[in-house]
Tab-separated table of N, CA, C and O in Angstrom:
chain	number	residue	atom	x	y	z
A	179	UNK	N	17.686	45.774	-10.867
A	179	UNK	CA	17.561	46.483	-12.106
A	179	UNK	C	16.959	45.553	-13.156
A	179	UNK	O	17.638	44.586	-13.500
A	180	UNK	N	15.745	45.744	-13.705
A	180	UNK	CA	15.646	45.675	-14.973
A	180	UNK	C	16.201	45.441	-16.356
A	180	UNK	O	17.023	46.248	-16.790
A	181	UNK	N	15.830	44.413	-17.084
A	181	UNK	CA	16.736	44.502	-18.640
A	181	UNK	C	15.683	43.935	-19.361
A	181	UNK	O	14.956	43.030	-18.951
A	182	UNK	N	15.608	44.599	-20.658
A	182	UNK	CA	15.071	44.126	-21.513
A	182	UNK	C	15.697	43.796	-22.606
A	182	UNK	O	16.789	44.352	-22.732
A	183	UNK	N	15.253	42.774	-23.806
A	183	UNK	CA	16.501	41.981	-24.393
A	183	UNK	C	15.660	42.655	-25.973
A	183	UNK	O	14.440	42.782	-26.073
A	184	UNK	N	16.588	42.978	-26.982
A	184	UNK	CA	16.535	43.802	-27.702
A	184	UNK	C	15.232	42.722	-28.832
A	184	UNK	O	14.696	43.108	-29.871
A	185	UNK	N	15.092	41.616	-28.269
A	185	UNK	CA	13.609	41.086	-28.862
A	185	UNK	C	13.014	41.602	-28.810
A	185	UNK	O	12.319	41.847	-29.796
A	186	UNK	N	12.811	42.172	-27.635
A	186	UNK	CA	11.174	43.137	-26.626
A	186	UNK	C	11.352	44.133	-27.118
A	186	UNK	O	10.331	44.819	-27.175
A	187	UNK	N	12.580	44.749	-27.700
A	187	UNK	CA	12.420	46.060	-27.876
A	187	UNK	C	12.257	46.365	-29.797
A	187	UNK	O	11.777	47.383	-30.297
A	188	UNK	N	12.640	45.529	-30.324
A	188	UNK	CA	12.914	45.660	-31.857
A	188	UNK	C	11.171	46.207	-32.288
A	188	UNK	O	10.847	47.230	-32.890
A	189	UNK	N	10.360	45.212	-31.780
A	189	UNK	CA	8.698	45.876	-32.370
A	189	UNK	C	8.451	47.996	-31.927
A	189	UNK	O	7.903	48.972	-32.441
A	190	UNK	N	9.171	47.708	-30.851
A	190	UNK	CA	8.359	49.286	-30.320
A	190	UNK	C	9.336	49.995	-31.166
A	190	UNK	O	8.738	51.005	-31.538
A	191	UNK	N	10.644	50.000	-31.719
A	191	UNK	CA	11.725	50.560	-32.293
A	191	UNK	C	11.241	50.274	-33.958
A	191	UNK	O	11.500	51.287	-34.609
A	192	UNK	N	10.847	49.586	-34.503
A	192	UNK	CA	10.130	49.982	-35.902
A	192	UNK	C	8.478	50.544	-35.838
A	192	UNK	O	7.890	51.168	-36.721
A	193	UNK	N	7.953	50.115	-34.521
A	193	UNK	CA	7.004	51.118	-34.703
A	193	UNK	C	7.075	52.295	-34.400
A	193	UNK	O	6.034	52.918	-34.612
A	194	UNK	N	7.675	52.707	-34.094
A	194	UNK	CA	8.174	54.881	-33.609
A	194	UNK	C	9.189	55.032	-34.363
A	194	UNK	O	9.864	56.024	-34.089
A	195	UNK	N	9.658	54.202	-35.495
A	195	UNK	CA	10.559	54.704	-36.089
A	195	UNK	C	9.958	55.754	-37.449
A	195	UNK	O	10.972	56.205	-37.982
A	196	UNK	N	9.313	56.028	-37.823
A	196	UNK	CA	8.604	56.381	-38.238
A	196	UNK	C	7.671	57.790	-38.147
A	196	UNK	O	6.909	58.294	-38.972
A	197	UNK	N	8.107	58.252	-36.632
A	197	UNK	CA	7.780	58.870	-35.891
A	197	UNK	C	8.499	60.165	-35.635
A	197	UNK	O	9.532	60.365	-34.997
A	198	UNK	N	7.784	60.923	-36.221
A	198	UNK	CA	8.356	62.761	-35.516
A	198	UNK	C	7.239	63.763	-35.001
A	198	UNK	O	6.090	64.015	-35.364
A	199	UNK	N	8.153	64.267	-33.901
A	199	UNK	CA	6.555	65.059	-33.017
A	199	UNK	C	7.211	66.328	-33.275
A	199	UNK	O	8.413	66.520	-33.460
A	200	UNK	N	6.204	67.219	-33.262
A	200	UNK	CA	6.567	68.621	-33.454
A	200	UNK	C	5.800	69.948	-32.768
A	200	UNK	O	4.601	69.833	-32.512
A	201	UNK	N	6.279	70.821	-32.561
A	201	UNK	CA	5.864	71.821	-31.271
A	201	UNK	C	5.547	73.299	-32.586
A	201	UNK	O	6.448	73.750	-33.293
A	202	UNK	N	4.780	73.561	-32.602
A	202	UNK	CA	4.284	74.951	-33.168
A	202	UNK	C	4.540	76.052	-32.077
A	202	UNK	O	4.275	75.831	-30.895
A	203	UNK	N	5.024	77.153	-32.475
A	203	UNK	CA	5.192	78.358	-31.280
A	203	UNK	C	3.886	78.906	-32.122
A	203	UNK	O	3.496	78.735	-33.277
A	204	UNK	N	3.398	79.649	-30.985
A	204	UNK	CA	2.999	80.982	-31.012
A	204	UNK	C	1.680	80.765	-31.809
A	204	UNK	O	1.235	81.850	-32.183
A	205	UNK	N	0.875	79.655	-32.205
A	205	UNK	CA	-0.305	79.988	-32.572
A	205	UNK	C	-1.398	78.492	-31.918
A	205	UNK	O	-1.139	77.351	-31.537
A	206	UNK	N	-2.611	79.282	-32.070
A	206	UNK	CA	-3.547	78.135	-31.402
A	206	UNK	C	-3.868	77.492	-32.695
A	206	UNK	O	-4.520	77.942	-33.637
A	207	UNK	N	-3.410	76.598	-32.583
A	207	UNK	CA	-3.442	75.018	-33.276
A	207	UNK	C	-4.645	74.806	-33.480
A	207	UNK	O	-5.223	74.431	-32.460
A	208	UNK	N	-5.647	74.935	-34.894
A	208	UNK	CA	-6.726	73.961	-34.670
A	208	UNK	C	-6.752	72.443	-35.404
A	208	UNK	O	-6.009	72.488	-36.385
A	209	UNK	N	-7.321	71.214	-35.257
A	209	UNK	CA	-7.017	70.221	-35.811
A	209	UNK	C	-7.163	70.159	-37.378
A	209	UNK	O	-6.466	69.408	-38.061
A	210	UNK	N	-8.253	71.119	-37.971
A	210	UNK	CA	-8.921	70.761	-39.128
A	210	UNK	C	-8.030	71.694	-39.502
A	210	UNK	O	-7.529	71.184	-40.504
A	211	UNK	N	-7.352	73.057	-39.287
A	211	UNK	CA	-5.894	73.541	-40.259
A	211	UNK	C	-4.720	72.657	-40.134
A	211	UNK	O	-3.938	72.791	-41.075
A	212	UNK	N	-4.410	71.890	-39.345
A	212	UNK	CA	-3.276	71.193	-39.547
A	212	UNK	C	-3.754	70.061	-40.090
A	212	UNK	O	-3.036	69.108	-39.787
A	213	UNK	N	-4.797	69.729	-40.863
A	213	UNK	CA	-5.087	68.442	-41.278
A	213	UNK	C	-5.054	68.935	-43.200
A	213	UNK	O	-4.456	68.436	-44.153
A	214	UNK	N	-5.958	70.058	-43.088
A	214	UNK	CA	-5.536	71.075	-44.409
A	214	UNK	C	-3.797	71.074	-44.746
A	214	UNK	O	-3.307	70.895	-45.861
A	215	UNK	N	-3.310	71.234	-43.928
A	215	UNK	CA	-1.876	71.563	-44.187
A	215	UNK	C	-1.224	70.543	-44.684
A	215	UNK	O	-0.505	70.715	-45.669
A	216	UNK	N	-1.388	68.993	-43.947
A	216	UNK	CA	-1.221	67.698	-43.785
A	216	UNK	C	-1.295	67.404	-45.200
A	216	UNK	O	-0.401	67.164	-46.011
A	217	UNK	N	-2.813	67.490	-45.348
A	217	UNK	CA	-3.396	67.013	-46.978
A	217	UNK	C	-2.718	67.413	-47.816
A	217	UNK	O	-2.133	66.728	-48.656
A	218	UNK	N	-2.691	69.237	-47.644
A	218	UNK	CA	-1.980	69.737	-49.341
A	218	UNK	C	-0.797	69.484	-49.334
A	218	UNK	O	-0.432	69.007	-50.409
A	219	UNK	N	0.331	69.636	-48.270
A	219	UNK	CA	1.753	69.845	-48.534
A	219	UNK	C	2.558	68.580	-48.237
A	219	UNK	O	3.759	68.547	-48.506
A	220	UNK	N	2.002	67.667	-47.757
A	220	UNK	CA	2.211	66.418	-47.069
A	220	UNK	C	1.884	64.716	-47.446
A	220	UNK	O	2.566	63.693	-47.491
A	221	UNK	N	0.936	64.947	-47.599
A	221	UNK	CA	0.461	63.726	-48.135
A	221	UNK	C	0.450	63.530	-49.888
A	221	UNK	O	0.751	62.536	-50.549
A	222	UNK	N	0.253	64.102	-50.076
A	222	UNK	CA	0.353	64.700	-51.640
A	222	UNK	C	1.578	64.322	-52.142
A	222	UNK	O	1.409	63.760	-53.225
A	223	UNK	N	2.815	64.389	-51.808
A	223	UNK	CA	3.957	64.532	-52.348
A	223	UNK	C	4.742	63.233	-51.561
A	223	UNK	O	5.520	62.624	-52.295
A	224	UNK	N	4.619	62.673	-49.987
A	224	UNK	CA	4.901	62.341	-49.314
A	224	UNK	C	4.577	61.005	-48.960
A	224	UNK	O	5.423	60.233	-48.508
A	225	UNK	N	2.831	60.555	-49.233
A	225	UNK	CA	1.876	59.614	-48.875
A	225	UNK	C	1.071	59.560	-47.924
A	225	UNK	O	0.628	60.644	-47.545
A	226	UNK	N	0.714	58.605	-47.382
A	226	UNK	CA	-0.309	58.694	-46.004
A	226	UNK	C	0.729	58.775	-44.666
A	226	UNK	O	1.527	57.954	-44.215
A	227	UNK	N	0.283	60.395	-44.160
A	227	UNK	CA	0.797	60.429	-43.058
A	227	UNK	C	-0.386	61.137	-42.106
A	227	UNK	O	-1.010	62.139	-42.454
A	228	UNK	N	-0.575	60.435	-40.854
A	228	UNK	CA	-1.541	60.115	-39.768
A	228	UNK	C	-0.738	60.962	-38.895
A	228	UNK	O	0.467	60.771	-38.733
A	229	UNK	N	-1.492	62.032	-38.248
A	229	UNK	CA	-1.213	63.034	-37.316
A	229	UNK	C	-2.063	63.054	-36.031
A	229	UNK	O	-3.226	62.722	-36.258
A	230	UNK	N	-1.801	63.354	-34.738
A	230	UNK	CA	-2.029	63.363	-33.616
A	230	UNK	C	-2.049	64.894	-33.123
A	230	UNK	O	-1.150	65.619	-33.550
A	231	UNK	N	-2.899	65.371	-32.356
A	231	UNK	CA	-2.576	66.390	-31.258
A	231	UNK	C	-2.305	65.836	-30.499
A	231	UNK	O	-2.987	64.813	-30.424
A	232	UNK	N	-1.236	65.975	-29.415
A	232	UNK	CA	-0.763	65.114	-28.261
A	232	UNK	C	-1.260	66.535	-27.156
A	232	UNK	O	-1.674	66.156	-26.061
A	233	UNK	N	-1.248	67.505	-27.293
A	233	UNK	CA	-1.357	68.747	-26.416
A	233	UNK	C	-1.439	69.980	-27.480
A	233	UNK	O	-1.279	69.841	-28.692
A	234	UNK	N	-1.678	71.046	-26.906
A	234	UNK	CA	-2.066	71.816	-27.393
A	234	UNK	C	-0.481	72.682	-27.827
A	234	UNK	O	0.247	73.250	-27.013
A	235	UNK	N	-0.268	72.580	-29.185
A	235	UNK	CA	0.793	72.982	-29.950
A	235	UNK	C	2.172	71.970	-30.205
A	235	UNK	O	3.235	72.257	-30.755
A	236	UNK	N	1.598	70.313	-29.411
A	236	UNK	CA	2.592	69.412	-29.787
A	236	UNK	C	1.868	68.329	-30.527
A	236	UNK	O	0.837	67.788	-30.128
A	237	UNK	N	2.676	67.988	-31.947
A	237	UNK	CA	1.980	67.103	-32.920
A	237	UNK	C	2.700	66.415	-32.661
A	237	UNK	O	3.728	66.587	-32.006
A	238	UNK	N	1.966	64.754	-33.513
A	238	UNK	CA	2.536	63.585	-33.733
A	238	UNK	C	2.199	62.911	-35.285
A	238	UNK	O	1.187	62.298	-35.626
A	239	UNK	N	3.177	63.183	-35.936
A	239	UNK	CA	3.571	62.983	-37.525
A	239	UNK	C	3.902	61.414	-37.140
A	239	UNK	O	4.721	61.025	-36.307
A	240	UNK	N	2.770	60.376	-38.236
A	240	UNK	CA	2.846	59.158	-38.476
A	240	UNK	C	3.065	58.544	-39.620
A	240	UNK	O	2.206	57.883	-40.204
A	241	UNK	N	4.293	58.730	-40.040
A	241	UNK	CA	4.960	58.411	-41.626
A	241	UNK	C	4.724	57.018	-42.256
A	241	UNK	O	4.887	56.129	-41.421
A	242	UNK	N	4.404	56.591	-43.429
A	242	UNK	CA	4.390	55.156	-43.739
A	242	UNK	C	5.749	54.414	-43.640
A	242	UNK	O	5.915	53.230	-43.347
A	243	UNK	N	7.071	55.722	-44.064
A	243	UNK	CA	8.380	54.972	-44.316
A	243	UNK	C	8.848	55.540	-43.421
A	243	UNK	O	8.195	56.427	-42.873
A	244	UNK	N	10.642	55.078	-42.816
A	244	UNK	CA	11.035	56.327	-42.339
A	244	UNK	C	12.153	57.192	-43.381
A	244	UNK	O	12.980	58.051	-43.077
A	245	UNK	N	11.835	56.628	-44.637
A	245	UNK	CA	12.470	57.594	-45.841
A	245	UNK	C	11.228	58.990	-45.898
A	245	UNK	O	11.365	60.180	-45.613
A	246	UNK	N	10.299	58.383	-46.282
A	246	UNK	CA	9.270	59.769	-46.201
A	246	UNK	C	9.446	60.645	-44.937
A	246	UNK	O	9.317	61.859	-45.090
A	247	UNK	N	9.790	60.051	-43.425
A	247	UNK	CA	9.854	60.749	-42.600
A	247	UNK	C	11.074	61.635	-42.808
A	247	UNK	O	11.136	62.862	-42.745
A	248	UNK	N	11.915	60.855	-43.040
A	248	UNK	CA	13.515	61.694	-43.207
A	248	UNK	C	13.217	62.861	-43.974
A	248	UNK	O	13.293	64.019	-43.564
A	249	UNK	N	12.804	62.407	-45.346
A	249	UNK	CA	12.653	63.674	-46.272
A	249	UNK	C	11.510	64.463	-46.134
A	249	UNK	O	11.172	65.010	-47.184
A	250	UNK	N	10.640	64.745	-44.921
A	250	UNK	CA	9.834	65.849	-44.270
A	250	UNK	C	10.846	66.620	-43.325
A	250	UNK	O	10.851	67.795	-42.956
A	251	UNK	N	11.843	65.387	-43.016
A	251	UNK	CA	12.146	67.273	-41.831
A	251	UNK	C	13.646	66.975	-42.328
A	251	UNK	O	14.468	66.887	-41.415
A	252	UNK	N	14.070	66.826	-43.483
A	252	UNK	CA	14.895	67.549	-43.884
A	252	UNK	C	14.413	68.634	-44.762
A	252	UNK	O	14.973	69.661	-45.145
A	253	UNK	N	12.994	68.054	-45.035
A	253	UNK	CA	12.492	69.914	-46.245
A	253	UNK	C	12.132	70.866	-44.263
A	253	UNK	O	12.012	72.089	-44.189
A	254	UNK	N	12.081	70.361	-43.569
A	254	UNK	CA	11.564	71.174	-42.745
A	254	UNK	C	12.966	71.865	-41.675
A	254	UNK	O	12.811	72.908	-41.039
A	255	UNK	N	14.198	71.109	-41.654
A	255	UNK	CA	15.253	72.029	-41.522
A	255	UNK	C	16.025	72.882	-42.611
A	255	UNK	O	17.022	73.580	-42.423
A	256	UNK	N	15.616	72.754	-43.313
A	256	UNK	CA	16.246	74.061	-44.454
A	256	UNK	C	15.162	74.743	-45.238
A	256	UNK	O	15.445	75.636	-46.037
């Protein structure tokens, strides 16, 4: 078995900390509306956040803090 010692792991754990992916139902995703969306409701209020299509209806939200991240999907669970 394998171990890795929480040295090796501390870089990959502040870099994805930062990190929330998200699944859209029910519509075809294009990049340049979720980048519209990104801009007005997101970055604006939030700062620079860098988005991914990973697949078709799963994003990858790239927060500067993970306070800005927190306070996106807590406006996004209520």
């Amino acid at each position: 078995m394998a171990s890795v010692s929480d040295k090796e792991v501390a870089p990959e754990v502040k870099r994805w900390g930062n990190v929330l992916i998200g699944y859209v139902l029910g519509q075809d995703l294009k990049f340049m509306e979720m980048k519209r969306f990104v801009d007005s409701e997101w970055r604006r209020t939030y700062g620079n956040v860098k988005f991914f299509i990973i697949e078709p209806g799963v994003l990858m939200f790239d927060f500067e803090t993970a306070e800005t991240k927190q306070l996106v999907l807590d406006q996004c669970l209520n």
